[in-house]
Amino acid sequence: MQKIAILSYNGSALFELGCAVELFALPRPEFEQWYECDVVSFNPGPLKTTGGLTLSARQIESLHEYDCLIVPSWPTQISQLQGLLAEQVVEFYQAGKRILTFCSGAFLLAGLGLLNGREATTHWRYAEKFQSRFPAINYVPDVLYLYDGQIGCSAGSASAIDLGLEVIRQDFGRQIANQVARRMVISAHRKGGQSQYVETPVLPNPGRFAEALDWAIANIDRSYSIDMLADKANMSRRTFDRRFRSAFNMAPNQWLINQRLRVARQLLETEQSTVEQIATYAGFDNASSMRHHFRKSMGISPRQYRDQFAIS
């Protein structure tokens, strides 16, 4: 049984800490094997956290008994790290044990020099500060997470869940990882290389443009062109494309493919229709086209996706 330590400190970010607890510390009697997990701290408690709440963690002086360390967050302004915590984390790393960081947690490993010469990431809002302070690290922008078997770094808050599910998948297999995802009401595993940015952000100024996109989603099973959407938005195609890139940071056609894939994923998870029928319902020209975009986006076929994520 693997023992996991979730590191807490004064000022811990509750969401990321909660993600780690939900993924690894929640009792799961439905599985024959699962992790043994403690929320730990090198500081005496109670600890202050975001929102004015206090936390009682297991106070430790050593990480020797643990196999994996999770750093859900870490202050981004601390430049010098020393003392017992620093010594223990370095020894943990040198022993070849696994360390996962969520969001700003990468700043702890970076400050200890453990990421020098390695690829790493963090939340996009800290990217400039991270690169400026740690030039010896090969910072990778705009990915959800990086994981090489010993060190994993996730980006924004929710991508911690994606990294955690990948670790669970590698430890216990795809079926158990899917059960954990389903219990968390997460429909699919996102690959680490996906963008940190949300595919469909809320538009700040709704109007004809937003109405055209609402129509596109409501009529996703229909075959229509980007020119038709531009007409519905009462824009020239050139203006529509420019507005689209400004709002979504992608071309309209890619956005449309993403929407069709979203519908296809939902149908594959919940319906028994054939792949050919689902391709039609999602507005793809044919099943071959849907298979192509599935593999390009998720690295698996629609049938494999159904095998993994269908709700029984």
Coordinates of C-alpha atoms in Angstrom, one line a residue:
M1 CA 0.0 0.0 0.0
Q2 CA 1.4 3.4 -1.0
K3 CA 1.5 6.0 1.7
I4 CA 0.9 9.6 0.6
A5 CA 1.7 12.8 2.4
I6 CA -0.3 15.9 1.5
L7 CA 1.7 18.9 2.6
S8 CA 0.0 21.8 4.3
Y9 CA 1.3 25.0 5.8
N10 CA 0.1 28.4 7.1
G11 CA -1.8 29.9 4.2
S12 CA -2.6 26.7 2.3
A13 CA -5.0 27.1 -0.6
L14 CA -8.1 25.1 0.3
F15 CA -9.3 24.2 -3.2
E16 CA -6.0 22.5 -4.2
L17 CA -5.7 20.9 -0.8
G18 CA -9.3 19.6 -1.2
C19 CA -8.5 18.2 -4.6
A20 CA -5.6 16.2 -3.1
V21 CA -7.8 15.0 -0.3
E22 CA -10.7 14.0 -2.6
L23 CA -8.4 12.1 -5.0
F24 CA -6.1 10.3 -2.5
A25 CA -7.4 10.5 1.1
L26 CA -11.1 9.7 0.6
P27 CA -11.8 6.2 1.8
R28 CA -12.7 3.9 -1.1
P29 CA -13.9 0.6 0.3
E30 CA -15.1 -0.5 -3.2
F31 CA -11.4 -1.1 -4.1
E32 CA -9.3 -4.0 -2.7
Q33 CA -6.3 -1.7 -2.7
W34 CA -6.0 2.0 -2.2
Y35 CA -3.7 4.6 -0.8
E36 CA -3.0 5.4 2.8
C37 CA -2.9 9.2 3.1
D38 CA -2.2 11.9 5.7
V39 CA -2.4 15.6 5.5
V40 CA 0.9 16.7 7.1
S41 CA 2.7 19.8 8.2
F42 CA 6.1 20.7 9.5
N43 CA 4.5 23.6 11.3
P44 CA 2.7 23.2 14.6
G45 CA -1.1 23.7 14.3
P46 CA -3.7 24.9 14.0
L47 CA -2.8 26.2 10.5
K48 CA -4.5 29.2 8.9
T49 CA -5.9 28.6 5.4
T50 CA -7.7 30.7 2.8
G51 CA -11.1 32.0 3.8
G52 CA -10.1 32.4 7.5
L53 CA -10.5 28.7 8.2
T54 CA -8.1 26.7 10.4
L55 CA -6.7 23.3 9.7
S56 CA -5.3 20.6 12.0
A57 CA -2.8 18.4 10.2
R58 CA -0.5 15.7 11.4
Q59 CA 2.7 17.4 12.5
I60 CA 5.8 15.6 11.3
E61 CA 9.5 15.9 11.3
S62 CA 10.3 13.3 8.6
L63 CA 8.8 12.1 5.3
H64 CA 10.7 8.8 5.5
E65 CA 7.5 6.7 6.0
Y66 CA 5.8 8.1 2.8
D67 CA 6.1 7.0 -0.8
C68 CA 4.6 10.1 -2.4
L69 CA 4.5 13.7 -1.5
I70 CA 1.8 16.1 -2.8
V71 CA 2.3 19.9 -2.6
P72 CA -1.1 21.4 -3.4
S73 CA 0.2 25.0 -3.3
W74 CA 3.1 27.1 -2.1
P75 CA 3.7 30.8 -1.6
T76 CA 5.1 32.3 -4.8
Q77 CA 7.0 35.1 -3.0
I78 CA 9.4 33.0 -0.9
S79 CA 12.8 32.9 -2.5
Q80 CA 15.0 31.1 0.2
L81 CA 14.0 27.7 1.6
Q82 CA 15.8 26.1 4.4
G83 CA 15.3 24.2 7.6
L84 CA 13.7 20.8 8.2
L85 CA 11.0 21.0 5.5
A86 CA 13.6 21.8 2.8
E87 CA 15.9 19.0 4.0
Q88 CA 13.2 16.4 4.0
V89 CA 11.8 17.3 0.6
V90 CA 15.3 17.2 -0.9
E91 CA 16.0 13.8 0.7
F92 CA 12.6 12.6 -0.5
Y93 CA 13.5 13.5 -4.1
Q94 CA 17.0 12.1 -3.9
A95 CA 15.5 8.8 -2.7
G96 CA 13.6 8.6 -6.1
K97 CA 10.2 9.0 -4.5
R98 CA 7.3 10.6 -6.3
I99 CA 6.4 14.3 -5.8
L100 CA 3.3 15.9 -7.3
T101 CA 2.7 19.7 -7.3
F102 CA -0.6 21.4 -7.9
C103 CA -0.8 25.0 -9.2
S104 CA 1.8 27.1 -7.3
G105 CA 3.2 24.1 -5.5
A106 CA 5.9 23.9 -8.2
F107 CA 7.5 27.0 -6.5
L108 CA 8.5 24.8 -3.6
L109 CA 10.4 22.3 -5.8
A110 CA 11.8 25.1 -8.0
G111 CA 13.1 27.0 -4.9
L112 CA 14.9 23.8 -3.8
G113 CA 16.5 23.4 -7.2
L114 CA 14.8 20.1 -7.8
L115 CA 13.4 21.1 -11.1
N116 CA 16.6 22.5 -12.6
G117 CA 17.1 21.0 -16.1
R118 CA 13.6 19.5 -16.1
E119 CA 10.4 20.4 -17.7
A120 CA 7.9 22.0 -15.4
T121 CA 4.7 24.1 -15.4
T122 CA 2.5 26.0 -13.1
H123 CA -0.6 28.2 -13.3
W124 CA -0.4 30.6 -16.3
R125 CA -0.8 33.6 -14.0
Y126 CA 2.5 32.7 -12.3
A127 CA 4.4 31.9 -15.6
E128 CA 6.3 35.1 -15.9
K129 CA 7.4 35.1 -12.2
F130 CA 8.3 31.4 -12.4
Q131 CA 10.5 31.8 -15.5
S132 CA 12.2 34.9 -14.2
R133 CA 13.1 33.4 -10.9
F134 CA 14.0 29.9 -12.2
P135 CA 15.8 30.3 -15.5
A136 CA 17.4 26.8 -15.1
I137 CA 14.0 25.2 -15.4
N138 CA 12.5 24.4 -18.8
Y139 CA 9.2 26.0 -18.3
V140 CA 6.4 24.6 -20.5
P141 CA 3.5 27.0 -21.0
D142 CA -0.1 26.3 -21.7
V143 CA -0.3 22.6 -20.7
L144 CA -2.6 21.0 -18.0
Y145 CA 0.2 19.0 -16.4
L146 CA 3.6 17.3 -16.9
Y147 CA 4.4 13.9 -15.4
D148 CA 7.5 11.8 -15.9
G149 CA 6.9 9.1 -13.3
Q150 CA 8.7 10.8 -10.4
I151 CA 7.7 14.4 -10.6
G152 CA 4.4 15.8 -11.8
C153 CA 3.4 19.4 -12.1
S154 CA -0.1 20.6 -12.8
A155 CA -1.1 24.0 -13.9
G156 CA -4.4 25.7 -12.9
S157 CA -6.4 24.5 -9.9
A158 CA -8.7 22.0 -11.7
S159 CA -5.9 20.5 -13.7
A160 CA -4.7 19.0 -10.4
I161 CA -7.5 16.6 -10.7
D162 CA -6.3 15.6 -14.2
L163 CA -2.8 14.9 -12.9
G164 CA -4.2 13.0 -10.0
L165 CA -6.3 10.8 -12.2
E166 CA -3.4 10.1 -14.4
V167 CA -1.4 9.0 -11.4
I168 CA -4.3 6.8 -10.3
R169 CA -4.5 5.3 -13.8
Q170 CA -0.9 4.4 -13.8
D171 CA -1.0 3.0 -10.2
F172 CA -4.3 1.0 -10.4
G173 CA -5.4 0.9 -14.0
R174 CA -7.8 2.7 -16.3
Q175 CA -11.0 1.1 -14.8
I176 CA -10.3 2.3 -11.3
A177 CA -9.3 5.7 -12.5
N178 CA -12.6 5.9 -14.4
Q179 CA -14.6 4.9 -11.3
V180 CA -12.9 7.7 -9.3
A181 CA -13.6 10.2 -12.1
R182 CA -17.2 9.1 -12.2
R183 CA -17.6 9.5 -8.5
M184 CA -16.2 13.0 -8.8
V185 CA -18.7 13.6 -11.6
I186 CA -15.9 14.1 -14.1
S187 CA -16.8 12.7 -17.5
A188 CA -13.3 12.2 -19.0
H189 CA -9.6 12.3 -18.5
R190 CA -7.9 15.2 -20.2
K191 CA -4.4 14.7 -21.6
G192 CA -1.6 16.8 -20.0
G193 CA -0.8 18.5 -23.3
Q194 CA -4.2 20.2 -23.6
S195 CA -4.5 23.9 -23.2
Q196 CA -4.9 25.5 -19.8
Y197 CA -7.6 27.8 -21.2
V198 CA -11.2 26.9 -21.1
E199 CA -12.6 25.9 -24.5
T200 CA -15.8 27.9 -24.3
P201 CA -15.4 31.0 -22.0
V202 CA -18.4 33.2 -21.3
L203 CA -18.4 36.2 -23.6
P204 CA -18.2 39.5 -21.8
N205 CA -20.5 41.3 -24.3
P206 CA -23.3 39.1 -25.5
G207 CA -25.2 40.1 -28.6
R208 CA -25.6 38.9 -32.2
F209 CA -22.2 37.2 -32.0
A210 CA -23.2 35.3 -28.9
E211 CA -26.6 34.5 -30.3
A212 CA -24.9 33.0 -33.4
L213 CA -22.9 30.7 -31.2
D214 CA -25.9 29.7 -29.2
W215 CA -27.6 28.8 -32.4
A216 CA -24.6 26.8 -33.5
I217 CA -24.7 24.7 -30.3
A218 CA -28.5 24.3 -30.4
N219 CA -28.3 23.0 -34.0
I220 CA -25.1 21.0 -33.6
D221 CA -26.5 18.1 -35.6
R222 CA -26.9 20.2 -38.7
S223 CA -24.3 20.8 -41.4
Y224 CA -23.5 24.5 -41.6
S225 CA -20.6 26.6 -42.6
I226 CA -18.7 29.3 -40.7
D227 CA -19.9 31.8 -43.3
M228 CA -23.5 31.0 -42.2
L229 CA -22.6 31.7 -38.6
A230 CA -20.9 35.0 -39.6
D231 CA -24.2 36.0 -41.4
K232 CA -26.2 35.2 -38.3
A233 CA -23.8 37.4 -36.3
N234 CA -24.4 40.1 -38.9
M235 CA -20.7 40.3 -39.6
S236 CA -18.4 39.9 -42.5
R237 CA -16.4 36.6 -42.4
R238 CA -13.2 38.5 -41.8
T239 CA -14.7 40.5 -38.9
F240 CA -16.2 37.3 -37.5
D241 CA -12.9 35.4 -37.6
R242 CA -11.1 38.3 -35.9
R243 CA -13.8 38.6 -33.2
F244 CA -13.7 34.8 -32.7
R245 CA -9.9 34.7 -32.2
S246 CA -10.1 37.6 -29.8
A247 CA -12.8 35.9 -27.7
F248 CA -11.6 32.3 -27.9
N249 CA -8.0 32.3 -29.0
M250 CA -8.8 29.8 -31.7
A251 CA -10.3 29.6 -35.2
P252 CA -14.1 29.3 -35.6
N253 CA -13.7 25.9 -37.3
Q254 CA -11.7 24.5 -34.4
W255 CA -14.3 25.8 -31.9
L256 CA -17.0 24.1 -33.9
I257 CA -15.1 20.8 -34.0
N258 CA -14.7 21.1 -30.2
Q259 CA -18.4 21.5 -29.7
R260 CA -19.2 18.5 -31.9
L261 CA -16.7 16.4 -29.9
R262 CA -18.3 17.6 -26.7
V263 CA -21.7 16.3 -27.8
A264 CA -20.1 13.1 -29.2
R265 CA -18.4 12.4 -25.8
Q266 CA -21.7 12.9 -23.9
L267 CA -23.5 10.6 -26.2
L268 CA -20.8 7.9 -26.1
E269 CA -21.0 8.0 -22.3
T270 CA -24.8 7.8 -22.0
E271 CA -26.3 6.3 -25.2
Q272 CA -26.1 2.9 -26.9
S273 CA -26.3 4.3 -30.4
T274 CA -23.7 3.2 -33.0
V275 CA -20.6 5.4 -33.7
E276 CA -22.1 6.1 -37.1
Q277 CA -25.3 7.4 -35.5
I278 CA -23.5 9.5 -32.9
A279 CA -21.4 11.1 -35.7
T280 CA -24.6 12.2 -37.3
Y281 CA -26.1 13.5 -34.1
A282 CA -23.0 15.5 -33.4
G283 CA -23.0 17.0 -36.9
F284 CA -19.9 15.3 -38.3
D285 CA -20.0 14.5 -42.0
N286 CA -19.4 10.9 -41.3
A287 CA -18.0 8.5 -38.7
S288 CA -14.6 8.6 -40.3
S289 CA -14.4 12.3 -39.8
M290 CA -15.4 11.9 -36.1
R291 CA -12.8 9.2 -35.6
H292 CA -10.1 11.4 -37.0
H293 CA -10.9 14.3 -34.8
F294 CA -11.3 12.0 -31.7
R295 CA -7.8 10.6 -32.2
K296 CA -6.3 14.0 -32.9
S297 CA -7.9 15.6 -29.8
M298 CA -7.8 12.7 -27.3
G299 CA -5.5 10.1 -28.6
I300 CA -8.1 7.4 -28.6
S301 CA -11.0 6.2 -30.9
P302 CA -14.7 6.8 -30.1
R303 CA -15.1 3.1 -29.3
Q304 CA -12.2 3.2 -26.8
Y305 CA -13.6 6.3 -25.3
R306 CA -17.0 4.5 -24.8
D307 CA -15.2 1.5 -23.2
Q308 CA -13.5 3.8 -20.7
F309 CA -16.2 6.3 -19.8
A310 CA -19.6 4.8 -20.6
I311 CA -21.9 5.1 -17.6
S312 CA -23.2 1.6 -16.8

